[in-house]
Tab-separated table of C-alpha atoms in Angstrom:
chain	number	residue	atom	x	y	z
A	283	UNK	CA	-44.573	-46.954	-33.351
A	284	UNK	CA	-42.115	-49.377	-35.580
A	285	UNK	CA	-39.246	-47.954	-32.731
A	286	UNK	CA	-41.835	-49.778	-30.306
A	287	UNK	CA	-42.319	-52.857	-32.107
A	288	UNK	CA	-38.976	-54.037	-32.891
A	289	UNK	CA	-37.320	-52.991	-29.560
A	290	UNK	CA	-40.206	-55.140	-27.952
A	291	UNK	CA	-39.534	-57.981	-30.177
A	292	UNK	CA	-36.055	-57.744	-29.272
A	293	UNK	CA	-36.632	-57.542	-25.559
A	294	UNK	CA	-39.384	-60.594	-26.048
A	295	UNK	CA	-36.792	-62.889	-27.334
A	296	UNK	CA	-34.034	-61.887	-24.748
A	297	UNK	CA	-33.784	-64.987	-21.836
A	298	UNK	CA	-35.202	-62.363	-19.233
A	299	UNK	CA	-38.315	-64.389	-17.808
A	300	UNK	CA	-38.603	-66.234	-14.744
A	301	UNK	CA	-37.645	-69.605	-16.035
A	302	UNK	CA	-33.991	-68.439	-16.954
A	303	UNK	CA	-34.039	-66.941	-13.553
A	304	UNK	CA	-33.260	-70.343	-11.911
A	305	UNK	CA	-30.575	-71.596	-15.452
A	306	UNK	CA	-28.821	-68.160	-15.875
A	307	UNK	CA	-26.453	-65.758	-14.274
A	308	UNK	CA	-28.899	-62.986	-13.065
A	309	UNK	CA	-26.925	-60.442	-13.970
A	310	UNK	CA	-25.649	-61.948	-17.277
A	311	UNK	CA	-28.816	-62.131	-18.194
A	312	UNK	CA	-29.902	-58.931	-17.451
A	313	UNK	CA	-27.199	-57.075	-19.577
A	314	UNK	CA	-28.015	-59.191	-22.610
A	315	UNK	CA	-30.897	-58.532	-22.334
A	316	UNK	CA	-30.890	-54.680	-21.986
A	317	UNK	CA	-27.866	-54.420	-24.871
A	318	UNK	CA	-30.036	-56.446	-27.228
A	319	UNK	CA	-33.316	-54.035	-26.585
A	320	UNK	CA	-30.652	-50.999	-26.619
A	321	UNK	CA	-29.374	-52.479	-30.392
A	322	UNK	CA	-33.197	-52.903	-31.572
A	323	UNK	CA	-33.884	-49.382	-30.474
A	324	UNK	CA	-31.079	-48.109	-32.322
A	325	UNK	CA	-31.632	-50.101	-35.742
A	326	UNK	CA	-34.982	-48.640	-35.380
A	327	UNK	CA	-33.827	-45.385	-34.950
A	328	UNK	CA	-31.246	-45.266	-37.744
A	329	UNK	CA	-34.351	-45.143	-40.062
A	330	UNK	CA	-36.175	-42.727	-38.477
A	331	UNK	CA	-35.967	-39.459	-40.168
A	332	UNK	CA	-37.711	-37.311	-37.253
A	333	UNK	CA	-35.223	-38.764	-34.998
A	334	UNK	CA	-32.944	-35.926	-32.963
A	335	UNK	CA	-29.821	-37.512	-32.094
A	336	UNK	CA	-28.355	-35.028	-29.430
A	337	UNK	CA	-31.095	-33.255	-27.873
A	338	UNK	CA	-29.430	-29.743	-26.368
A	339	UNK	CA	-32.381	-29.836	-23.414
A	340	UNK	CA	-31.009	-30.976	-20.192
A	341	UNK	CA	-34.597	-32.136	-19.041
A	342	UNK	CA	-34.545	-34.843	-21.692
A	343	UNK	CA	-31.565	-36.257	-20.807
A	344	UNK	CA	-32.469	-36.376	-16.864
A	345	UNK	CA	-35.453	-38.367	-17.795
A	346	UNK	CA	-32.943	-41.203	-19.961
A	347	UNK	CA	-30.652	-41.577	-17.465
A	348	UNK	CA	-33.837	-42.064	-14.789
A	349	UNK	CA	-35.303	-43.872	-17.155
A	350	UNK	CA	-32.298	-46.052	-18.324
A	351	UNK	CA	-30.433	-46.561	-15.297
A	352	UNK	CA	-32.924	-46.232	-12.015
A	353	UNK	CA	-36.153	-47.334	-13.418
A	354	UNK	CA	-34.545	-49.806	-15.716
A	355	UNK	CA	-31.469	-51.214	-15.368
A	356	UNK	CA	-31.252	-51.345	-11.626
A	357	UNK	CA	-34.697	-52.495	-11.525
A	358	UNK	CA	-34.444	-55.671	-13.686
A	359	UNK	CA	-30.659	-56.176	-11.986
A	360	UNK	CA	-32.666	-56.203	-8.799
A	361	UNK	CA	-35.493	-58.424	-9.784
A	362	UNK	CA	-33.561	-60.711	-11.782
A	363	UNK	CA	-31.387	-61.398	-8.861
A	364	UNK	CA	-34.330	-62.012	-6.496
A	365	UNK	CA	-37.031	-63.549	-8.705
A	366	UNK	CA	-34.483	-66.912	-8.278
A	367	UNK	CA	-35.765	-67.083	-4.620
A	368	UNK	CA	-39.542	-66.892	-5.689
A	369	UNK	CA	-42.316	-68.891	-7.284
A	370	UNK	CA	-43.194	-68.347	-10.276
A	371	UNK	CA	-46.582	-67.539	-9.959
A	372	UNK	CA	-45.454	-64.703	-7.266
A	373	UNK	CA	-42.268	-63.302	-9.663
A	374	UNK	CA	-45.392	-63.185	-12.084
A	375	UNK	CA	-47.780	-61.095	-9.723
A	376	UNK	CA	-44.701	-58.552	-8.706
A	377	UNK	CA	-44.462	-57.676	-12.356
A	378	UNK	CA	-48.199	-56.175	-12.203
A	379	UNK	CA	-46.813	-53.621	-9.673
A	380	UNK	CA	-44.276	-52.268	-12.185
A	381	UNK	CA	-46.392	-49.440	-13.215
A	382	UNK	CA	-47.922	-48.475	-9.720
A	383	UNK	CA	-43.589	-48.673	-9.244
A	384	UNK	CA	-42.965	-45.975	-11.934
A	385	UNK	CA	-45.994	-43.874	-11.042
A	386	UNK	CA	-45.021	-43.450	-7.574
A	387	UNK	CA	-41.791	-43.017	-8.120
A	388	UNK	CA	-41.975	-40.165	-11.153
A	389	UNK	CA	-44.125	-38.909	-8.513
A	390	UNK	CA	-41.707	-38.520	-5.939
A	391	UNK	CA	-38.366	-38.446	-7.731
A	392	UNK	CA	-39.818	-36.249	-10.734
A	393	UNK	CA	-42.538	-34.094	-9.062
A	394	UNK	CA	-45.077	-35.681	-11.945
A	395	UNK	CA	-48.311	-35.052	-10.573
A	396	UNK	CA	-50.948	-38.499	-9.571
A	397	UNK	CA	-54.313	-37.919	-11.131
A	398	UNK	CA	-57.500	-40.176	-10.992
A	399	UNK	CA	-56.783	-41.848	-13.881
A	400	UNK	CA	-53.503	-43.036	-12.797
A	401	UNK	CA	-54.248	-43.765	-9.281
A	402	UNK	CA	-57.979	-45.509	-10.434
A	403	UNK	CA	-55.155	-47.595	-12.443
A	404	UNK	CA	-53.393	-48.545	-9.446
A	405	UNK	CA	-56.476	-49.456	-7.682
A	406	UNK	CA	-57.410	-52.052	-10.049
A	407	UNK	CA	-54.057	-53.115	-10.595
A	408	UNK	CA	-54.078	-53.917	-6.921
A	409	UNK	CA	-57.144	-55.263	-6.927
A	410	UNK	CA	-56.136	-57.733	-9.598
A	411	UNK	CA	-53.724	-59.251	-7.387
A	412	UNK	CA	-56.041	-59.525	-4.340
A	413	UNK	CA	-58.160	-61.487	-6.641
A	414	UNK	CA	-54.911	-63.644	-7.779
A	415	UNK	CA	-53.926	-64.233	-4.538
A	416	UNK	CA	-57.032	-65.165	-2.412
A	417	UNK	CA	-58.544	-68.567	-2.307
A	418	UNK	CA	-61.977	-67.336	-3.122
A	419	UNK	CA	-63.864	-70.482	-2.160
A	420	UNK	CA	-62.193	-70.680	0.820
A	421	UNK	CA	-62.983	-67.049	1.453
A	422	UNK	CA	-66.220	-67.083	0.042
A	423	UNK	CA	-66.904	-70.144	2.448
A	424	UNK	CA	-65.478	-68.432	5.676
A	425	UNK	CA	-67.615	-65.260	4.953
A	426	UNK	CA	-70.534	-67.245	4.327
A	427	UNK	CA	-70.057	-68.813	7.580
A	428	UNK	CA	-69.437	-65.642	9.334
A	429	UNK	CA	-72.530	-63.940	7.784
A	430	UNK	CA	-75.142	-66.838	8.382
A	431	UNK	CA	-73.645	-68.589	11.954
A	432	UNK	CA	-75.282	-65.709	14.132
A	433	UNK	CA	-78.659	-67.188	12.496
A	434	UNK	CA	-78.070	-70.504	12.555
A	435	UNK	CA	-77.742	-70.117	16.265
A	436	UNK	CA	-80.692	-68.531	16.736
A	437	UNK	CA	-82.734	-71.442	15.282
């Protein structure tokens, strides 16, 4: 848990959001911020008694270097680099899709199995960002017109 908290406060004060997207060197930016996240992680760890330094199981060390390189490194390289060509507000509404990402792709890279609870996560995930996106008066008005201008007609 305290491995958790100060590697996210180390990440949370790295220049990794969208406005330093548009000041920075993407990629600059990126590996600052990773190596100051990778330094929390291992202050952290230096005080944590339970902690196994060189785990002999070559599953566990598949899943870092997935985990380190594919679904992190190269993901934030790419992002970083493209978020500079985006709005804000969408850069903001791709990063809801990172765990629907790293679902389906454990799934398909990892053989990890999908269950309801993951894919009812997706779903309202998704749905989230339908409701971002749409201009519900505007839809609500264009339904409403759709729904009612048969009767209208008729009178």
């Amino acid at each position: 848990m305290i491995v958790e908290q100060v590697s996210g406060s180390a990440w949370a004060e790295c220049p990794n959001g969208v406005e330093s997207a548009h000041k920075y060197d993407s990629m600059l930016t990126v590996i600052t911020a990773l190596a100051t996240c990778a330094t929390g992680c291992l202050f952290a760890a230096l005080f944590d008694a339970r902690a196994e330094w060189a785990p002999m199981d070559s599953s566990f060390w598949e899943g870092v270097l997935f985990c380190a390189l594919l679904a992190t490194a190269f993901m934030y390289a790419v992002q970083s680099a493209a978020q500079k060509y985006l709005e804000e507000e969408k850069v903001a509404l791709t990063y809801l899709f990172e765990p629907i990402f790293a679902a389906f792709a454990g799934a398909m890279l990892l053989g990890e199995t999908l269950d309801g609870r993951t894919l009812a996560g997706a779903a309202l995930i998704f749905s989230a960002l339908l409701i971002a996106e749409i201009d519900v008066p505007k839809f609500l008005s264009r339904l409403l017109r759709a729904l009612f201008a048969p009767w209208a007609r008729r009178q």
